[in-house]
Amino acid sequence: MADTALPESVLGEPGERGTLTIRDRVAQKLVLEATRGTPGVRQHAGGMDKLTGRELPRARVLVSGRRVRAKVDIAIEWPGSLSVIGTAVRDNVRAQLESVSGLDVDGVDVSIVSVLPASTNGDAGRKVQ
């Protein structure tokens, strides 16, 4: 099999090839995807939250150059372990940001703002109201 990579003489020096900018909104979507994929985290919107768009989970991120910091608010299902789920969210978010965006993660703060009753088979996957 022939090597199809272009020689460095054609591409130029690595530092002179261009830049990649990851915007806050992109990083926020990565954080939310990782959070929703964590076992024990529930999507939730109740009362005025439905109208204001403040459903859970929600995330705020700050990207500065190659560094990122995230704050995530989540709802969990009772009787989930707050520390286990919080740690899993933090680890998943960090891994997602580092592997997909290549950013250096300075920190991920996780706040559990709601504990919801256990779901039954009939309401699994639905938003709790």
mmCIF file with all atom_site columns, C-alpha atoms in Angstrom:
data_model
loop_
_atom_site.group_PDB
_atom_site.id
_atom_site.type_symbol
_atom_site.label_atom_id
_atom_site.label_alt_id
_atom_site.label_comp_id
_atom_site.label_asym_id
_atom_site.label_entity_id
_atom_site.label_seq_id
_atom_site.pdbx_PDB_ins_code
_atom_site.Cartn_x
_atom_site.Cartn_y
_atom_site.Cartn_z
_atom_site.occupancy
_atom_site.B_iso_or_equiv
_atom_site.pdbx_formal_charge
_atom_site.auth_seq_id
_atom_site.auth_comp_id
_atom_site.auth_asym_id
_atom_site.auth_atom_id
_atom_site.pdbx_PDB_model_num
ATOM 1   C CA . MET A 1 1   ? 0.000   0.000  0.000  1.00 0.00 ? 1   MET A CA 1
ATOM 2   C CA . ALA A 1 2   ? 1.465   3.370  -1.009 1.00 0.00 ? 2   ALA A CA 1
ATOM 3   C CA . ASP A 1 3   ? 1.876   6.182  1.530  1.00 0.00 ? 3   ASP A CA 1
ATOM 4   C CA . THR A 1 4   ? -0.493  8.976  0.444  1.00 0.00 ? 4   THR A CA 1
ATOM 5   C CA . ALA A 1 5   ? 0.581   11.538 3.081  1.00 0.00 ? 5   ALA A CA 1
ATOM 6   C CA . LEU A 1 6   ? 1.967   14.777 1.741  1.00 0.00 ? 6   LEU A CA 1
ATOM 7   C CA . PRO A 1 7   ? 5.580   15.512 2.594  1.00 0.00 ? 7   PRO A CA 1
ATOM 8   C CA . GLU A 1 8   ? 6.258   18.179 5.224  1.00 0.00 ? 8   GLU A CA 1
ATOM 9   C CA . SER A 1 9   ? 8.040   20.273 2.588  1.00 0.00 ? 9   SER A CA 1
ATOM 10  C CA . VAL A 1 10  ? 4.675   20.719 0.821  1.00 0.00 ? 10  VAL A CA 1
ATOM 11  C CA . LEU A 1 11  ? 2.641   21.300 4.006  1.00 0.00 ? 11  LEU A CA 1
ATOM 12  C CA . GLY A 1 12  ? 5.084   23.633 5.712  1.00 0.00 ? 12  GLY A CA 1
ATOM 13  C CA . GLU A 1 13  ? 6.118   23.688 9.338  1.00 0.00 ? 13  GLU A CA 1
ATOM 14  C CA . PRO A 1 14  ? 3.419   22.422 11.779 1.00 0.00 ? 14  PRO A CA 1
ATOM 15  C CA . GLY A 1 15  ? 3.299   25.762 13.611 1.00 0.00 ? 15  GLY A CA 1
ATOM 16  C CA . GLU A 1 16  ? 2.648   27.621 10.366 1.00 0.00 ? 16  GLU A CA 1
ATOM 17  C CA . ARG A 1 17  ? -0.218  25.459 8.998  1.00 0.00 ? 17  ARG A CA 1
ATOM 18  C CA . GLY A 1 18  ? -3.129  27.331 10.543 1.00 0.00 ? 18  GLY A CA 1
ATOM 19  C CA . THR A 1 19  ? -5.277  27.331 13.641 1.00 0.00 ? 19  THR A CA 1
ATOM 20  C CA . LEU A 1 20  ? -8.304  25.567 15.028 1.00 0.00 ? 20  LEU A CA 1
ATOM 21  C CA . THR A 1 21  ? -10.738 27.522 17.175 1.00 0.00 ? 21  THR A CA 1
ATOM 22  C CA . ILE A 1 22  ? -13.243 25.706 19.389 1.00 0.00 ? 22  ILE A CA 1
ATOM 23  C CA . ARG A 1 23  ? -16.070 28.067 20.310 1.00 0.00 ? 23  ARG A CA 1
ATOM 24  C CA . ASP A 1 24  ? -17.819 28.039 23.686 1.00 0.00 ? 24  ASP A CA 1
ATOM 25  C CA . ARG A 1 25  ? -21.079 26.818 22.115 1.00 0.00 ? 25  ARG A CA 1
ATOM 26  C CA . VAL A 1 26  ? -19.377 23.782 20.555 1.00 0.00 ? 26  VAL A CA 1
ATOM 27  C CA . ALA A 1 27  ? -17.702 22.913 23.845 1.00 0.00 ? 27  ALA A CA 1
ATOM 28  C CA . GLN A 1 28  ? -21.065 23.335 25.605 1.00 0.00 ? 28  GLN A CA 1
ATOM 29  C CA . LYS A 1 29  ? -22.689 20.813 23.246 1.00 0.00 ? 29  LYS A CA 1
ATOM 30  C CA . LEU A 1 30  ? -19.878 18.328 23.920 1.00 0.00 ? 30  LEU A CA 1
ATOM 31  C CA . VAL A 1 31  ? -20.368 18.788 27.676 1.00 0.00 ? 31  VAL A CA 1
ATOM 32  C CA . LEU A 1 32  ? -24.124 18.220 27.432 1.00 0.00 ? 32  LEU A CA 1
ATOM 33  C CA . GLU A 1 33  ? -23.675 15.117 25.276 1.00 0.00 ? 33  GLU A CA 1
ATOM 34  C CA . ALA A 1 34  ? -21.242 13.613 27.789 1.00 0.00 ? 34  ALA A CA 1
ATOM 35  C CA . THR A 1 35  ? -23.514 14.541 30.699 1.00 0.00 ? 35  THR A CA 1
ATOM 36  C CA . ARG A 1 36  ? -26.655 13.036 29.164 1.00 0.00 ? 36  ARG A CA 1
ATOM 37  C CA . GLY A 1 37  ? -24.742 9.849  28.443 1.00 0.00 ? 37  GLY A CA 1
ATOM 38  C CA . THR A 1 38  ? -23.863 9.346  32.104 1.00 0.00 ? 38  THR A CA 1
ATOM 39  C CA . PRO A 1 39  ? -25.933 6.682  33.904 1.00 0.00 ? 39  PRO A CA 1
ATOM 40  C CA . GLY A 1 40  ? -28.091 8.161  36.660 1.00 0.00 ? 40  GLY A CA 1
ATOM 41  C CA . VAL A 1 41  ? -28.435 11.611 35.062 1.00 0.00 ? 41  VAL A CA 1
ATOM 42  C CA . ARG A 1 42  ? -32.013 12.535 34.173 1.00 0.00 ? 42  ARG A CA 1
ATOM 43  C CA . GLN A 1 43  ? -33.365 15.169 31.844 1.00 0.00 ? 43  GLN A CA 1
ATOM 44  C CA . HIS A 1 44  ? -35.795 17.376 33.695 1.00 0.00 ? 44  HIS A CA 1
ATOM 45  C CA . ALA A 1 45  ? -37.802 20.513 33.123 1.00 0.00 ? 45  ALA A CA 1
ATOM 46  C CA . GLY A 1 46  ? -40.588 21.609 35.411 1.00 0.00 ? 46  GLY A CA 1
ATOM 47  C CA . GLY A 1 47  ? -42.804 24.635 35.869 1.00 0.00 ? 47  GLY A CA 1
ATOM 48  C CA . MET A 1 48  ? -41.375 27.818 34.397 1.00 0.00 ? 48  MET A CA 1
ATOM 49  C CA . ASP A 1 49  ? -38.189 26.007 33.358 1.00 0.00 ? 49  ASP A CA 1
ATOM 50  C CA . LYS A 1 50  ? -40.044 24.681 30.319 1.00 0.00 ? 50  LYS A CA 1
ATOM 51  C CA . LEU A 1 51  ? -40.842 28.206 29.205 1.00 0.00 ? 51  LEU A CA 1
ATOM 52  C CA . THR A 1 52  ? -37.442 29.710 29.966 1.00 0.00 ? 52  THR A CA 1
ATOM 53  C CA . GLY A 1 53  ? -35.436 26.850 28.459 1.00 0.00 ? 53  GLY A CA 1
ATOM 54  C CA . ARG A 1 54  ? -33.668 26.096 31.730 1.00 0.00 ? 54  ARG A CA 1
ATOM 55  C CA . GLU A 1 55  ? -34.052 22.353 31.587 1.00 0.00 ? 55  GLU A CA 1
ATOM 56  C CA . LEU A 1 56  ? -31.541 19.997 33.129 1.00 0.00 ? 56  LEU A CA 1
ATOM 57  C CA . PRO A 1 57  ? -28.863 19.118 32.427 1.00 0.00 ? 57  PRO A CA 1
ATOM 58  C CA . ARG A 1 58  ? -27.462 22.518 31.560 1.00 0.00 ? 58  ARG A CA 1
ATOM 59  C CA . ALA A 1 59  ? -23.886 23.596 31.080 1.00 0.00 ? 59  ALA A CA 1
ATOM 60  C CA . ARG A 1 60  ? -21.791 26.703 30.964 1.00 0.00 ? 60  ARG A CA 1
ATOM 61  C CA . VAL A 1 61  ? -18.308 26.655 29.497 1.00 0.00 ? 61  VAL A CA 1
ATOM 62  C CA . LEU A 1 62  ? -15.467 29.089 29.108 1.00 0.00 ? 62  LEU A CA 1
ATOM 63  C CA . VAL A 1 63  ? -12.906 28.445 26.396 1.00 0.00 ? 63  VAL A CA 1
ATOM 64  C CA . SER A 1 64  ? -9.746  30.502 26.489 1.00 0.00 ? 64  SER A CA 1
ATOM 65  C CA . GLY A 1 65  ? -7.201  29.578 23.854 1.00 0.00 ? 65  GLY A CA 1
ATOM 66  C CA . ARG A 1 66  ? -6.507  25.864 24.300 1.00 0.00 ? 66  ARG A CA 1
ATOM 67  C CA . ARG A 1 67  ? -8.040  25.708 27.807 1.00 0.00 ? 67  ARG A CA 1
ATOM 68  C CA . VAL A 1 68  ? -11.608 25.057 28.902 1.00 0.00 ? 68  VAL A CA 1
ATOM 69  C CA . ARG A 1 69  ? -13.523 25.116 32.167 1.00 0.00 ? 69  ARG A CA 1
ATOM 70  C CA . ALA A 1 70  ? -17.068 23.750 32.521 1.00 0.00 ? 70  ALA A CA 1
ATOM 71  C CA . LYS A 1 71  ? -19.913 24.035 35.052 1.00 0.00 ? 71  LYS A CA 1
ATOM 72  C CA . VAL A 1 72  ? -22.704 21.469 34.795 1.00 0.00 ? 72  VAL A CA 1
ATOM 73  C CA . ASP A 1 73  ? -26.060 21.427 36.628 1.00 0.00 ? 73  ASP A CA 1
ATOM 74  C CA . ILE A 1 74  ? -27.781 18.049 36.699 1.00 0.00 ? 74  ILE A CA 1
ATOM 75  C CA . ALA A 1 75  ? -30.792 16.160 38.020 1.00 0.00 ? 75  ALA A CA 1
ATOM 76  C CA . ILE A 1 76  ? -30.320 12.617 39.265 1.00 0.00 ? 76  ILE A CA 1
ATOM 77  C CA . GLU A 1 77  ? -32.682 9.796  40.021 1.00 0.00 ? 77  GLU A CA 1
ATOM 78  C CA . TRP A 1 78  ? -33.291 8.670  43.602 1.00 0.00 ? 78  TRP A CA 1
ATOM 79  C CA . PRO A 1 79  ? -31.732 6.564  45.119 1.00 0.00 ? 79  PRO A CA 1
ATOM 80  C CA . GLY A 1 80  ? -28.606 7.341  43.085 1.00 0.00 ? 80  GLY A CA 1
ATOM 81  C CA . SER A 1 81  ? -25.308 8.072  44.786 1.00 0.00 ? 81  SER A CA 1
ATOM 82  C CA . LEU A 1 82  ? -24.573 11.774 44.518 1.00 0.00 ? 82  LEU A CA 1
ATOM 83  C CA . SER A 1 83  ? -20.815 11.314 44.712 1.00 0.00 ? 83  SER A CA 1
ATOM 84  C CA . VAL A 1 84  ? -20.695 8.402  42.245 1.00 0.00 ? 84  VAL A CA 1
ATOM 85  C CA . ILE A 1 85  ? -22.885 10.126 39.644 1.00 0.00 ? 85  ILE A CA 1
ATOM 86  C CA . GLY A 1 86  ? -21.176 13.503 40.118 1.00 0.00 ? 86  GLY A CA 1
ATOM 87  C CA . THR A 1 87  ? -17.741 11.924 39.680 1.00 0.00 ? 87  THR A CA 1
ATOM 88  C CA . ALA A 1 88  ? -18.909 9.976  36.611 1.00 0.00 ? 88  ALA A CA 1
ATOM 89  C CA . VAL A 1 89  ? -20.265 13.176 35.014 1.00 0.00 ? 89  VAL A CA 1
ATOM 90  C CA . ARG A 1 90  ? -17.005 15.019 35.717 1.00 0.00 ? 90  ARG A CA 1
ATOM 91  C CA . ASP A 1 91  ? -14.921 12.167 34.257 1.00 0.00 ? 91  ASP A CA 1
ATOM 92  C CA . ASN A 1 92  ? -17.147 11.777 31.172 1.00 0.00 ? 92  ASN A CA 1
ATOM 93  C CA . VAL A 1 93  ? -17.132 15.519 30.456 1.00 0.00 ? 93  VAL A CA 1
ATOM 94  C CA . ARG A 1 94  ? -13.352 15.730 30.847 1.00 0.00 ? 94  ARG A CA 1
ATOM 95  C CA . ALA A 1 95  ? -12.799 12.718 28.558 1.00 0.00 ? 95  ALA A CA 1
ATOM 96  C CA . GLN A 1 96  ? -15.227 14.036 25.913 1.00 0.00 ? 96  GLN A CA 1
ATOM 97  C CA . LEU A 1 97  ? -13.674 17.492 25.833 1.00 0.00 ? 97  LEU A CA 1
ATOM 98  C CA . GLU A 1 98  ? -10.114 16.201 25.702 1.00 0.00 ? 98  GLU A CA 1
ATOM 99  C CA . SER A 1 99  ? -10.694 13.480 23.101 1.00 0.00 ? 99  SER A CA 1
ATOM 100 C CA . VAL A 1 100 ? -13.038 15.294 20.729 1.00 0.00 ? 100 VAL A CA 1
ATOM 101 C CA . SER A 1 101 ? -11.877 18.902 20.960 1.00 0.00 ? 101 SER A CA 1
ATOM 102 C CA . GLY A 1 102 ? -8.263  18.428 22.029 1.00 0.00 ? 102 GLY A CA 1
ATOM 103 C CA . LEU A 1 103 ? -8.665  21.194 24.615 1.00 0.00 ? 103 LEU A CA 1
ATOM 104 C CA . ASP A 1 104 ? -6.921  21.107 27.986 1.00 0.00 ? 104 ASP A CA 1
ATOM 105 C CA . VAL A 1 105 ? -9.561  20.873 30.723 1.00 0.00 ? 105 VAL A CA 1
ATOM 106 C CA . ASP A 1 106 ? -8.828  23.061 33.735 1.00 0.00 ? 106 ASP A CA 1
ATOM 107 C CA . GLY A 1 107 ? -11.844 21.832 35.659 1.00 0.00 ? 107 GLY A CA 1
ATOM 108 C CA . VAL A 1 108 ? -15.379 20.516 35.576 1.00 0.00 ? 108 VAL A CA 1
ATOM 109 C CA . ASP A 1 109 ? -17.716 21.621 38.364 1.00 0.00 ? 109 ASP A CA 1
ATOM 110 C CA . VAL A 1 110 ? -20.826 19.481 38.808 1.00 0.00 ? 110 VAL A CA 1
ATOM 111 C CA . SER A 1 111 ? -23.844 20.676 40.806 1.00 0.00 ? 111 SER A CA 1
ATOM 112 C CA . ILE A 1 112 ? -26.703 18.310 41.569 1.00 0.00 ? 112 ILE A CA 1
ATOM 113 C CA . VAL A 1 113 ? -29.651 20.667 41.663 1.00 0.00 ? 113 VAL A CA 1
ATOM 114 C CA . SER A 1 114 ? -32.513 18.175 41.671 1.00 0.00 ? 114 SER A CA 1
ATOM 115 C CA . VAL A 1 115 ? -33.142 14.644 42.910 1.00 0.00 ? 115 VAL A CA 1
ATOM 116 C CA . LEU A 1 116 ? -36.084 13.012 41.164 1.00 0.00 ? 116 LEU A CA 1
ATOM 117 C CA . PRO A 1 117 ? -38.167 9.962  42.040 1.00 0.00 ? 117 PRO A CA 1
ATOM 118 C CA . ALA A 1 118 ? -37.136 6.697  40.437 1.00 0.00 ? 118 ALA A CA 1
ATOM 119 C CA . SER A 1 119 ? -38.620 6.193  36.996 1.00 0.00 ? 119 SER A CA 1
ATOM 120 C CA . THR A 1 120 ? -40.850 3.282  36.189 1.00 0.00 ? 120 THR A CA 1
ATOM 121 C CA . ASN A 1 121 ? -40.754 1.332  32.954 1.00 0.00 ? 121 ASN A CA 1
ATOM 122 C CA . GLY A 1 122 ? -43.665 3.386  31.651 1.00 0.00 ? 122 GLY A CA 1
ATOM 123 C CA . ASP A 1 123 ? -41.886 6.730  31.937 1.00 0.00 ? 123 ASP A CA 1
ATOM 124 C CA . ALA A 1 124 ? -38.301 5.685  31.188 1.00 0.00 ? 124 ALA A CA 1
ATOM 125 C CA . GLY A 1 125 ? -36.712 8.093  28.742 1.00 0.00 ? 125 GLY A CA 1
ATOM 126 C CA . ARG A 1 126 ? -39.352 10.771 29.216 1.00 0.00 ? 126 ARG A CA 1
ATOM 127 C CA . LYS A 1 127 ? -38.777 14.100 30.854 1.00 0.00 ? 127 LYS A CA 1
ATOM 128 C CA . VAL A 1 128 ? -40.157 14.205 34.347 1.00 0.00 ? 128 VAL A CA 1
ATOM 129 C CA . GLN A 1 129 ? -42.606 17.034 34.885 1.00 0.00 ? 129 GLN A CA 1
#
